[in-house]
Coordinates of N, CA, C and O in Angstrom, one line a residue:
X260 N 212.0 108.9 98.0 CA 210.6 108.9 98.5 C 210.5 108.2 99.8 O 211.5 107.7 100.3
X261 N 209.3 108.3 100.4 CA 209.1 107.6 101.7 C 209.2 106.1 101.5 O 209.0 105.5 100.5
X262 N 209.7 105.4 102.6 CA 209.8 104.0 102.6 C 208.5 103.4 103.1 O 208.0 103.7 104.1
X263 N 207.9 102.5 102.2 CA 206.6 101.8 102.6 C 206.9 100.5 103.3 O 208.0 100.1 103.5
X264 N 205.8 99.9 103.7 CA 205.9 98.5 104.2 C 204.6 97.8 103.9 O 203.5 98.3 103.7
X265 N 204.8 96.5 103.7 CA 203.7 95.5 103.6 C 204.2 94.2 104.0 O 205.4 93.9 104.1
X266 N 203.2 93.3 104.3 CA 203.7 91.9 104.6 C 204.2 91.2 103.4 O 203.8 91.6 102.3
X267 N 204.9 90.2 103.6 CA 205.4 89.3 102.5 C 204.2 88.8 101.7 O 204.3 88.8 100.5
X268 N 203.2 88.4 102.4 CA 202.0 87.9 101.7 C 201.3 89.0 100.8 O 200.9 88.8 99.7
X269 N 201.2 90.2 101.4 CA 200.6 91.3 100.7 C 201.4 91.6 99.4 O 200.8 91.9 98.4
X270 N 202.7 91.6 99.6 CA 203.6 92.0 98.4 C 203.4 90.9 97.3 O 203.3 91.2 96.1
X271 N 203.4 89.6 97.7 CA 203.2 88.5 96.8 C 201.8 88.7 96.1 O 201.7 88.5 94.8
X272 N 200.8 89.0 96.8 CA 199.4 89.1 96.3 C 199.4 90.3 95.3 O 198.8 90.2 94.2
X273 N 200.0 91.4 95.6 CA 200.0 92.6 94.8 C 200.8 92.4 93.5 O 200.4 92.8 92.4
X274 N 202.1 91.9 93.7 CA 203.0 91.9 92.6 C 203.1 90.6 91.8 O 203.6 90.6 90.7
X275 N 202.8 89.5 92.4 CA 202.9 88.2 91.8 C 201.5 87.6 91.5 O 201.3 86.9 90.5
X276 N 200.5 88.0 92.3 CA 199.1 87.6 92.0 C 198.7 86.3 92.7 O 197.7 85.7 92.3
X277 N 199.5 85.9 93.6 CA 199.2 84.6 94.4 C 199.5 84.8 95.8 O 200.3 85.7 96.2
X278 N 198.9 84.0 96.7 CA 199.2 84.1 98.1 C 200.2 83.0 98.4 O 200.0 81.8 98.2
X279 N 201.5 83.4 98.9 CA 202.5 82.4 99.0 C 202.2 81.3 100.0 O 202.7 80.2 99.9
X280 N 201.4 81.6 101.0 CA 201.1 80.6 102.1 C 199.8 79.8 101.8 O 199.7 78.7 102.2
X281 N 198.8 80.4 101.1 CA 197.5 79.7 101.0 C 197.1 79.3 99.6 O 196.2 78.5 99.5
X282 N 197.6 80.0 98.6 CA 197.2 79.6 97.2 C 197.6 78.1 96.9 O 198.6 77.7 97.4
X283 N 196.7 77.4 96.1 CA 197.1 76.1 95.7 C 198.4 76.0 95.0 O 198.7 77.0 94.3
X284 N 199.1 74.9 95.1 CA 200.4 74.8 94.5 C 200.4 75.0 93.0 O 201.3 75.6 92.4
X285 N 199.3 74.6 92.3 CA 199.2 74.7 90.9 C 199.1 76.2 90.5 O 199.5 76.6 89.4
X286 N 198.5 77.0 91.3 CA 198.4 78.5 91.1 C 199.8 79.1 91.1 O 200.2 80.0 90.3
X287 N 200.6 78.6 92.1 CA 202.0 79.1 92.2 C 202.8 78.7 91.0 O 203.5 79.4 90.4
X288 N 202.7 77.4 90.6 CA 203.4 76.8 89.5 C 203.1 77.5 88.2 O 203.9 77.6 87.3
X289 N 201.8 77.9 88.1 CA 201.4 78.6 86.8 C 202.1 79.9 86.6 O 202.2 80.4 85.5
X290 N 202.7 80.5 87.6 CA 203.4 81.8 87.5 C 204.9 81.6 87.2 O 205.6 82.5 86.9
X291 N 205.4 80.3 87.3 CA 206.8 80.0 87.0 C 207.1 79.9 85.5 O 206.3 79.3 84.8
X292 N 208.2 80.6 85.1 CA 208.5 80.6 83.7 C 209.0 79.3 83.1 O 208.6 78.9 82.1
X293 N 210.0 78.6 83.8 CA 210.6 77.4 83.3 C 209.7 76.2 83.6 O 209.6 75.9 84.8
X294 N 209.2 75.5 82.6 CA 208.4 74.3 82.8 C 209.0 73.3 83.7 O 208.3 72.6 84.5
X295 N 210.3 73.1 83.6 CA 211.0 72.0 84.4 C 211.0 72.3 85.9 O 211.3 71.4 86.7
X296 N 210.7 73.5 86.2 CA 210.8 73.9 87.7 C 209.4 73.9 88.3 O 209.3 74.3 89.5
X297 N 208.4 73.6 87.6 CA 207.0 73.7 88.1 C 206.6 72.6 89.1 O 205.6 72.8 89.8
X298 N 207.4 71.6 89.3 CA 207.1 70.5 90.2 C 207.7 70.6 91.6 O 207.8 69.6 92.3
X299 N 208.1 71.8 92.0 CA 208.7 72.0 93.3 C 207.6 72.1 94.4 O 206.5 72.2 94.1
X300 N 208.1 72.0 95.7 CA 207.2 72.2 96.8 C 206.9 73.6 97.0 O 207.5 74.5 96.3
X301 N 206.1 74.0 97.9 CA 205.7 75.4 98.2 C 206.9 76.3 98.4 O 207.0 77.3 97.8
X302 N 207.8 75.8 99.3 CA 209.0 76.6 99.6 C 209.8 76.9 98.4 O 210.2 78.0 98.1
X303 N 210.0 75.9 97.5 CA 210.8 76.1 96.3 C 210.1 77.0 95.3 O 210.8 77.9 94.8
X304 N 208.8 76.9 95.2 CA 208.1 77.7 94.2 C 208.1 79.2 94.7 O 208.3 80.1 93.9
X305 N 207.9 79.4 96.0 CA 207.9 80.8 96.6 C 209.2 81.4 96.4 O 209.4 82.6 96.0
X306 N 210.3 80.6 96.7 CA 211.7 81.2 96.6 C 211.9 81.6 95.2 O 212.5 82.6 94.9
X307 N 211.5 80.8 94.2 CA 211.7 81.0 92.8 C 210.9 82.3 92.4 O 211.5 83.1 91.7
X308 N 209.7 82.3 92.8 CA 208.8 83.5 92.4 C 209.3 84.8 93.0 O 209.2 85.9 92.4
X309 N 209.9 84.7 94.2 CA 210.5 85.9 94.8 C 211.6 86.5 93.9 O 211.6 87.7 93.7
X310 N 212.4 85.6 93.4 CA 213.5 86.1 92.5 C 213.0 86.4 91.1 O 213.4 87.4 90.5
X311 N 212.1 85.6 90.6 CA 211.6 85.8 89.2 C 210.7 87.0 89.0 O 210.7 87.6 88.0
X312 N 209.8 87.1 90.0 CA 208.7 88.1 89.9 C 208.7 89.2 90.9 O 208.6 90.4 90.5
X313 N 208.8 88.9 92.2 CA 208.7 89.9 93.2 C 209.8 90.9 93.2 O 209.6 92.1 93.1
X314 N 211.1 90.4 93.2 CA 212.2 91.3 93.3 C 212.3 92.2 92.0 O 212.5 93.5 92.2
X315 N 212.0 91.7 90.8 CA 212.0 92.6 89.6 C 210.9 93.7 89.7 O 211.1 94.8 89.3
X316 N 209.7 93.3 90.3 CA 208.6 94.2 90.4 C 209.0 95.3 91.4 O 208.7 96.5 91.2
X317 N 209.7 94.9 92.5 CA 210.1 95.9 93.5 C 211.2 96.9 92.9 O 211.3 98.0 93.2
X318 N 212.1 96.3 92.0 CA 213.1 97.1 91.3 C 212.4 98.1 90.4 O 212.8 99.3 90.4
X319 N 211.4 97.7 89.7 CA 210.7 98.6 88.8 C 210.0 99.7 89.5 O 210.0 100.8 89.1
X320 N 209.5 99.4 90.7 CA 208.8 100.4 91.5 C 209.8 101.4 92.1 O 209.5 102.5 92.2
X321 N 211.0 100.9 92.3 CA 212.0 101.8 92.9 C 211.8 102.1 94.3 O 210.7 101.7 94.9
X322 N 212.7 102.9 95.0 CA 212.5 103.3 96.4 C 212.6 102.1 97.3 O 213.1 101.0 97.0
X323 N 212.3 102.4 98.6 CA 212.4 101.4 99.6 C 211.1 100.8 100.1 O 210.1 101.5 100.1
X324 N 211.2 99.6 100.5 CA 210.0 98.9 101.1 C 210.5 97.9 102.1 O 211.4 97.1 101.9
X325 N 209.8 97.9 103.3 CA 210.0 96.9 104.3 C 209.0 95.8 104.0 O 207.8 96.0 104.0
X326 N 209.5 94.5 103.8 CA 208.6 93.4 103.8 C 208.6 92.7 105.1 O 209.7 92.4 105.7
X327 N 207.4 92.5 105.7 CA 207.3 92.0 107.1 C 206.7 90.6 107.1 O 206.0 90.2 106.1
X328 N 206.9 89.9 108.2 CA 206.2 88.6 108.4 C 206.5 87.6 107.3 O 205.7 87.3 106.4
X329 N 207.6 87.0 107.4 CA 208.1 86.0 106.4 C 207.5 84.6 106.5 O 207.0 84.3 107.5
X330 N 207.5 83.8 105.4 CA 207.0 82.5 105.5 C 207.6 81.7 106.6 O 208.8 81.9 107.0
X331 N 206.9 80.8 107.2 CA 207.4 80.1 108.4 C 208.5 79.1 108.2 O 209.2 78.7 109.1
X332 N 208.7 78.7 106.9 CA 209.8 77.8 106.6 C 211.1 78.5 106.5 O 212.1 77.8 106.3
X333 N 211.2 79.8 106.6 CA 212.4 80.5 106.5 C 212.6 81.4 107.7 O 212.7 82.6 107.6
X334 N 212.6 80.8 108.9 CA 212.6 81.6 110.1 C 214.0 82.2 110.5 O 214.1 83.1 111.3
X335 N 215.0 81.6 109.9 CA 216.4 81.9 110.3 C 216.4 81.7 111.8 O 216.1 80.6 112.3
X336 N 216.7 82.8 112.6 CA 216.7 82.7 114.0 C 215.6 83.5 114.6 O 215.7 84.1 115.7
X337 N 214.5 83.6 113.9 CA 213.3 84.5 114.3 C 212.3 83.6 115.0 O 212.1 82.4 114.8
X338 N 211.5 84.3 115.9 CA 210.4 83.7 116.5 C 209.3 83.4 115.4 O 209.2 84.1 114.4
X339 N 208.5 82.3 115.7 CA 207.4 82.0 114.8 C 206.1 82.5 115.5 O 206.0 82.3 116.7
X340 N 205.3 83.1 114.7 CA 203.9 83.4 115.1 C 203.0 82.3 114.7 O 203.0 82.0 113.5
X341 N 202.2 81.7 115.6 CA 201.4 80.6 115.2 C 200.3 80.9 114.1 O 199.8 80.0 113.5
X342 N 200.0 82.2 114.0 CA 198.9 82.5 113.0 C 197.5 82.2 113.5 O 197.3 82.3 114.6
X343 N 196.6 81.6 112.6 CA 196.9 81.1 111.3 C 196.8 82.2 110.2 O 196.1 83.2 110.5
X344 N 197.5 82.1 109.1 CA 198.6 81.1 108.9 C 199.9 81.5 109.6 O 200.1 82.7 109.9
X345 N 200.7 80.5 110.0 CA 201.9 80.8 110.8 C 202.9 81.6 109.9 O 202.9 81.5 108.7
X346 N 203.7 82.4 110.6 CA 204.7 83.2 109.9 C 205.9 83.5 110.8 O 205.7 83.4 112.0
X347 N 207.0 83.8 110.2 CA 208.2 84.1 111.0 C 208.2 85.6 111.3 O 207.9 86.4 110.4
X348 N 208.5 86.0 112.5 CA 208.6 87.4 112.9 C 209.9 88.0 112.4 O 210.9 88.2 113.1
X349 N 209.9 88.2 111.1 CA 211.1 88.6 110.4 C 210.8 89.7 109.3 O 209.7 89.7 108.8
X350 N 211.7 90.6 109.0 CA 211.5 91.5 108.0 C 212.7 91.7 107.1 O 213.8 91.3 107.5
X351 N 212.5 92.2 105.9 CA 213.7 92.5 105.1 C 213.4 93.9 104.5 O 212.2 94.2 104.2
X352 N 214.4 94.7 104.4 CA 214.3 96.0 103.7 C 214.9 95.9 102.3 O 216.0 95.5 102.1
X353 N 214.0 96.2 101.3 CA 214.4 96.2 99.9 C 214.6 97.6 99.5 O 213.7 98.5 99.8
X354 N 215.6 97.9 98.7 CA 215.7 99.2 98.0 C 215.9 99.0 96.6 O 216.9 98.3 96.2
X355 N 215.1 99.5 95.7 CA 215.2 99.3 94.3 C 215.4 97.8 93.9 O 216.1 97.5 93.0
X356 N 214.6 97.0 94.6 CA 214.7 95.5 94.3 C 215.8 94.8 94.9 O 216.0 93.6 94.7
X357 N 216.7 95.5 95.6 CA 217.9 94.8 96.2 C 217.6 94.7 97.7 O 217.3 95.6 98.4
X358 N 217.8 93.4 98.2 CA 217.7 93.2 99.6 C 218.8 93.8 100.4 O 220.0 93.5 100.2
X359 N 218.5 94.8 101.2 CA 219.5 95.6 101.9 C 219.7 95.3 103.4 O 220.8 95.3 103.9
X360 N 218.6 94.9 104.1 CA 218.8 94.6 105.5 C 217.8 93.5 105.8 O 216.7 93.3 105.2
X361 N 218.1 92.7 106.8 CA 217.3 91.5 107.2 C 217.3 91.6 108.8 O 218.3 91.7 109.4
X362 N 216.1 91.6 109.3 CA 216.0 91.6 110.8 C 214.9 90.8 111.3 O 214.0 90.4 110.6
X363 N 215.0 90.4 112.6 CA 213.9 89.6 113.2 C 213.9 89.7 114.7 O 214.8 90.1 115.4
X364 N 212.7 89.3 115.2 CA 212.5 89.1 116.6 C 213.2 87.8 116.9 O 212.9 86.8 116.4
X365 N 214.2 87.9 117.8 CA 215.1 86.8 118.0 C 214.4 85.7 118.8 O 213.6 85.9 119.7
X366 N 214.6 84.5 118.3 CA 214.1 83.3 118.9 C 214.9 83.1 120.2 O 216.2 83.1 120.2
X367 N 214.2 83.0 121.4 CA 214.9 82.8 122.7 C 214.7 81.4 123.3 O 215.2 81.2 124.4
X368 N 214.0 80.5 122.6 CA 213.8 79.2 123.0 C 215.0 78.3 122.7 O 215.2 78.0 121.5
X369 N 215.7 77.9 123.7 CA 217.0 77.1 123.4 C 216.7 75.8 122.7 O 217.4 75.4 121.8
X370 N 215.6 75.1 123.2 CA 215.3 73.8 122.6 C 215.0 73.9 121.1 O 215.5 73.1 120.3
X371 N 214.1 74.9 120.8 CA 213.7 75.0 119.4 C 214.9 75.5 118.5 O 215.1 75.0 117.4
X372 N 215.8 76.3 119.1 CA 217.0 76.8 118.4 C 217.9 75.6 118.1 O 218.4 75.5 116.9
X373 N 218.1 74.7 119.0 CA 219.0 73.6 118.8 C 218.4 72.7 117.7 O 219.1 72.2 116.8
X374 N 217.0 72.5 117.8 CA 216.4 71.6 116.7 C 216.6 72.3 115.4 O 216.8 71.5 114.4
X375 N 216.5 73.6 115.3 CA 216.7 74.2 114.0 C 218.1 74.1 113.4 O 218.3 73.8 112.3
X376 N 219.1 74.2 114.3 CA 220.5 74.0 113.9 C 220.7 72.6 113.4 O 221.4 72.4 112.4
X377 N 220.2 71.6 114.2 CA 220.4 70.2 113.8 C 219.7 69.9 112.5 O 220.2 69.3 111.6
X378 N 218.5 70.5 112.3 CA 217.7 70.3 111.0 C 218.5 70.9 109.8 O 218.6 70.4 108.8
X379 N 219.1 72.1 110.1 CA 219.8 72.8 109.0 C 221.1 72.0 108.6 O 221.4 71.8 107.4
X380 N 221.7 71.3 109.6 CA 222.8 70.5 109.3 C 222.4 69.2 108.6 O 223.1 68.8 107.6
X381 N 221.3 68.6 108.9 CA 220.8 67.5 108.1 C 220.5 67.9 106.7 O 220.9 67.1 105.8
X382 N 220.0 69.1 106.5 CA 219.7 69.6 105.1 C 221.0 69.8 104.4 O 221.2 69.4 103.2
X383 N 222.1 70.3 105.1 CA 223.4 70.5 104.5 C 224.0 69.2 104.0 O 224.5 69.1 102.9
X384 N 223.8 68.1 104.8 CA 224.4 66.8 104.5 C 223.6 66.3 103.3 O 224.2 65.7 102.4
X385 N 222.3 66.4 103.3 CA 221.5 66.0 102.1 C 221.9 66.7 100.8 O 221.8 66.1 99.8
X386 N 222.3 68.0 101.0 CA 222.7 68.7 99.8 C 224.2 68.5 99.4 O 224.8 69.2 98.6
X387 N 224.9 67.6 100.2 CA 226.3 67.2 99.9 C 227.3 68.2 100.4 O 228.4 68.3 99.9
X388 N 226.8 69.0 101.4 CA 227.8 70.0 102.0 C 228.2 69.6 103.4 O 227.6 68.7 104.0
X389 N 229.2 70.2 103.9 CA 229.7 69.9 105.3 C 228.7 70.5 106.3 O 228.1 71.5 106.1
X390 N 228.6 69.8 107.5 CA 227.8 70.3 108.6 C 228.5 71.5 109.2 O 229.8 71.7 109.1
X391 N 227.8 72.4 109.8 CA 228.3 73.6 110.5 C 228.5 73.2 112.0 O 227.6 72.5 112.5
X392 N 229.5 73.7 112.7 CA 229.6 73.4 114.1 C 228.4 74.0 114.9 O 228.0 75.1 114.6
X393 N 227.9 73.3 115.9 CA 226.9 73.8 116.7 C 227.5 74.6 117.8 O 228.4 74.2 118.5
X394 N 227.0 75.9 118.0 CA 227.5 76.8 119.0 C 226.9 76.5 120.4 O 225.8 77.0 120.7
X395 N 227.6 75.6 121.1 CA 227.0 75.2 122.4 C 227.0 76.3 123.5 O 226.1 76.3 124.4
X396 N 227.9 77.2 123.4 CA 227.9 78.4 124.3 C 226.7 79.2 124.1 O 226.1 79.7 125.0
X397 N 226.3 79.4 122.8 CA 225.1 80.2 122.5 C 223.9 79.5 123.0 O 223.0 80.2 123.7
X398 N 223.8 78.2 122.8 CA 222.6 77.5 123.3 C 222.6 77.5 124.8 O 221.5 77.7 125.4
X399 N 223.7 77.4 125.5 CA 223.8 77.5 127.0 C 223.3 78.9 127.5 O 222.6 79.0 128.5
X400 N 223.7 79.9 126.7 CA 223.2 81.3 127.1 C 221.7 81.4 127.0 O 221.1 82.1 127.8
X401 N 221.2 80.8 125.9 CA 219.7 80.8 125.7 C 219.0 80.1 126.9 O 218.0 80.5 127.4
X402 N 219.6 78.9 127.3 CA 219.0 78.1 128.4 C 219.0 78.9 129.7 O 218.1 78.8 130.5
X403 N 220.1 79.6 129.9 CA 220.3 80.4 131.1 C 219.2 81.5 131.2 O 218.8 81.9 132.3
X404 N 218.8 82.0 130.1 CA 217.7 83.0 130.1 C 218.2 84.2 129.2 O 219.2 84.8 129.5
X405 N 217.5 84.5 128.2 CA 217.9 85.5 127.2 C 216.7 86.5 127.1 O 215.6 86.1 126.9
X406 N 216.9 87.8 127.2 CA 215.8 88.7 127.1 C 215.2 88.8 125.7 O 215.9 88.5 124.8
X407 N 214.0 89.2 125.6 CA 213.4 89.4 124.3 C 214.2 90.5 123.6 O 214.5 91.6 124.2
X408 N 214.5 90.3 122.4 CA 215.3 91.3 121.6 C 215.1 91.1 120.1 O 214.6 90.1 119.7
X409 N 215.6 92.1 119.4 CA 215.5 92.0 117.9 C 216.9 92.4 117.4 O 217.7 93.1 118.0
X410 N 217.2 91.9 116.2 CA 218.5 92.2 115.6 C 218.3 92.5 114.1 O 217.3 92.0 113.5
X411 N 219.2 93.3 113.5 CA 219.1 93.6 112.1 C 220.5 93.5 111.5 O 221.5 94.1 112.1
X412 N 220.6 92.9 110.4 CA 221.9 92.9 109.6 C 221.7 93.7 108.4 O 220.8 93.6 107.6
X413 N 222.7 94.6 108.2 CA 222.7 95.5 107.0 C 223.8 95.2 106.1 O 225.0 95.1 106.5
X414 N 223.5 95.0 104.8 CA 224.6 94.7 103.8 C 225.3 95.9 103.3 O 224.8 96.6 102.4
X415 N 226.4 96.3 103.9 CA 227.1 97.5 103.6 C 227.6 97.5 102.1 O 227.5 98.5 101.4
X416 N 228.0 96.3 101.7 CA 228.4 96.2 100.3 C 227.3 96.5 99.3 O 227.4 97.2 98.3
X417 N 226.0 96.1 99.7 CA 224.9 96.3 98.9 C 224.5 97.8 98.9 O 224.1 98.4 97.9
X418 N 224.7 98.4 100.1 CA 224.5 99.9 100.2 C 225.4 100.7 99.3 O 225.0 101.6 98.6
X419 N 226.7 100.3 99.3 CA 227.7 100.9 98.5 C 227.3 100.7 97.0 O 227.5 101.7 96.2
X420 N 226.9 99.5 96.6 CA 226.5 99.2 95.3 C 225.4 100.1 94.8 O 225.4 100.7 93.7
X421 N 224.4 100.3 95.7 CA 223.3 101.2 95.3 C 223.7 102.7 95.3 O 223.3 103.4 94.3
X422 N 224.5 103.1 96.2 CA 225.0 104.5 96.3 C 225.8 104.8 95.1 O 225.7 105.9 94.5
X423 N 226.6 103.9 94.6 CA 227.5 104.1 93.5 C 226.8 103.8 92.1 O 227.4 103.9 91.1
X424 N 225.6 103.3 92.2 CA 224.8 103.0 91.1 C 225.5 101.9 90.2 O 225.5 102.0 89.0
X425 N 226.0 100.9 90.9 CA 226.6 99.8 90.2 C 225.7 98.6 90.0 O 224.7 98.5 90.8
X426 N 225.9 97.7 89.0 CA 225.0 96.6 88.7 C 225.3 95.4 89.6 O 224.5 94.6 89.8
X427 N 226.6 95.3 90.1 CA 227.0 94.1 90.8 C 227.8 94.5 92.1 O 228.5 95.4 92.1
X428 N 227.6 93.6 93.1 CA 228.4 93.8 94.3 C 229.9 93.7 94.1 O 230.6 94.5 94.7
X429 N 230.3 92.9 93.2 CA 231.7 92.7 92.9 C 232.4 94.0 92.5 O 233.6 94.2 92.7
X430 N 231.6 94.9 91.9 CA 232.2 96.2 91.4 C 232.6 97.1 92.6 O 233.3 98.1 92.4
X431 N 232.0 96.9 93.8 CA 232.4 97.7 94.9 C 233.2 97.0 96.0 O 233.5 97.6 97.0
X432 N 233.6 95.8 95.7 CA 234.4 95.0 96.7 C 235.8 95.2 96.5 O 236.3 95.3 95.3
X433 N 236.6 95.3 97.6 CA 238.0 95.5 97.4 C 238.7 94.3 96.8 O 239.5 94.4 95.9
X434 N 238.3 93.1 97.3 CA 238.9 91.9 96.8 C 237.8 90.9 96.3 O 237.4 90.0 97.1
X435 N 237.1 91.2 95.2 CA 236.0 90.3 94.8 C 236.6 88.9 94.5 O 237.7 88.8 94.0
X436 N 235.8 87.9 94.9 CA 236.2 86.5 94.7 C 235.2 85.9 93.8 O 234.0 86.1 93.9
X437 N 235.7 85.1 92.8 CA 234.7 84.4 91.9 C 233.9 83.4 92.6 O 234.3 82.8 93.6
X438 N 232.6 83.4 92.3 CA 231.7 82.4 92.9 C 231.7 81.1 92.2 O 231.8 81.0 91.0
X439 N 231.8 80.0 93.0 CA 231.9 78.7 92.4 C 230.5 78.0 92.5 O 229.9 78.1 93.5

């Protein structure tokens, strides 16, 4: 069938029954299945509800849908729109509940990009993981001047999984590796 589109907020309101950006935290927590997970912050609750409620609803609906305008706390390397409410200029393509592609309006502000990379490394250290190297050549090219552009990443393994009607990505990988 035809591929539809809606914003991340619209999808949450339609399929989960809450606004991920504006609903009170207790309304988000009320939708969470496991009681021990109800005390998370907005980002944690929305991430959990995405997996618990939204993705299964999209799988049940079947077909393809573009989700647009992602929450501002997950900008990846996307530009932020100040809103209100603020959102990341980012989209994902879901097909039968599987995230197939991820794209965004590229952030071209070198200073903000560097701050995001440093913040991500601080978070990695807090989580007990190693820092990632900062790509100074990339930051230098942004400082030099980078044209407005957009990029999209497509998961070929996920595409193969859907085409072959398999339940798991590991079933279509040449050398599947166990996840730790």
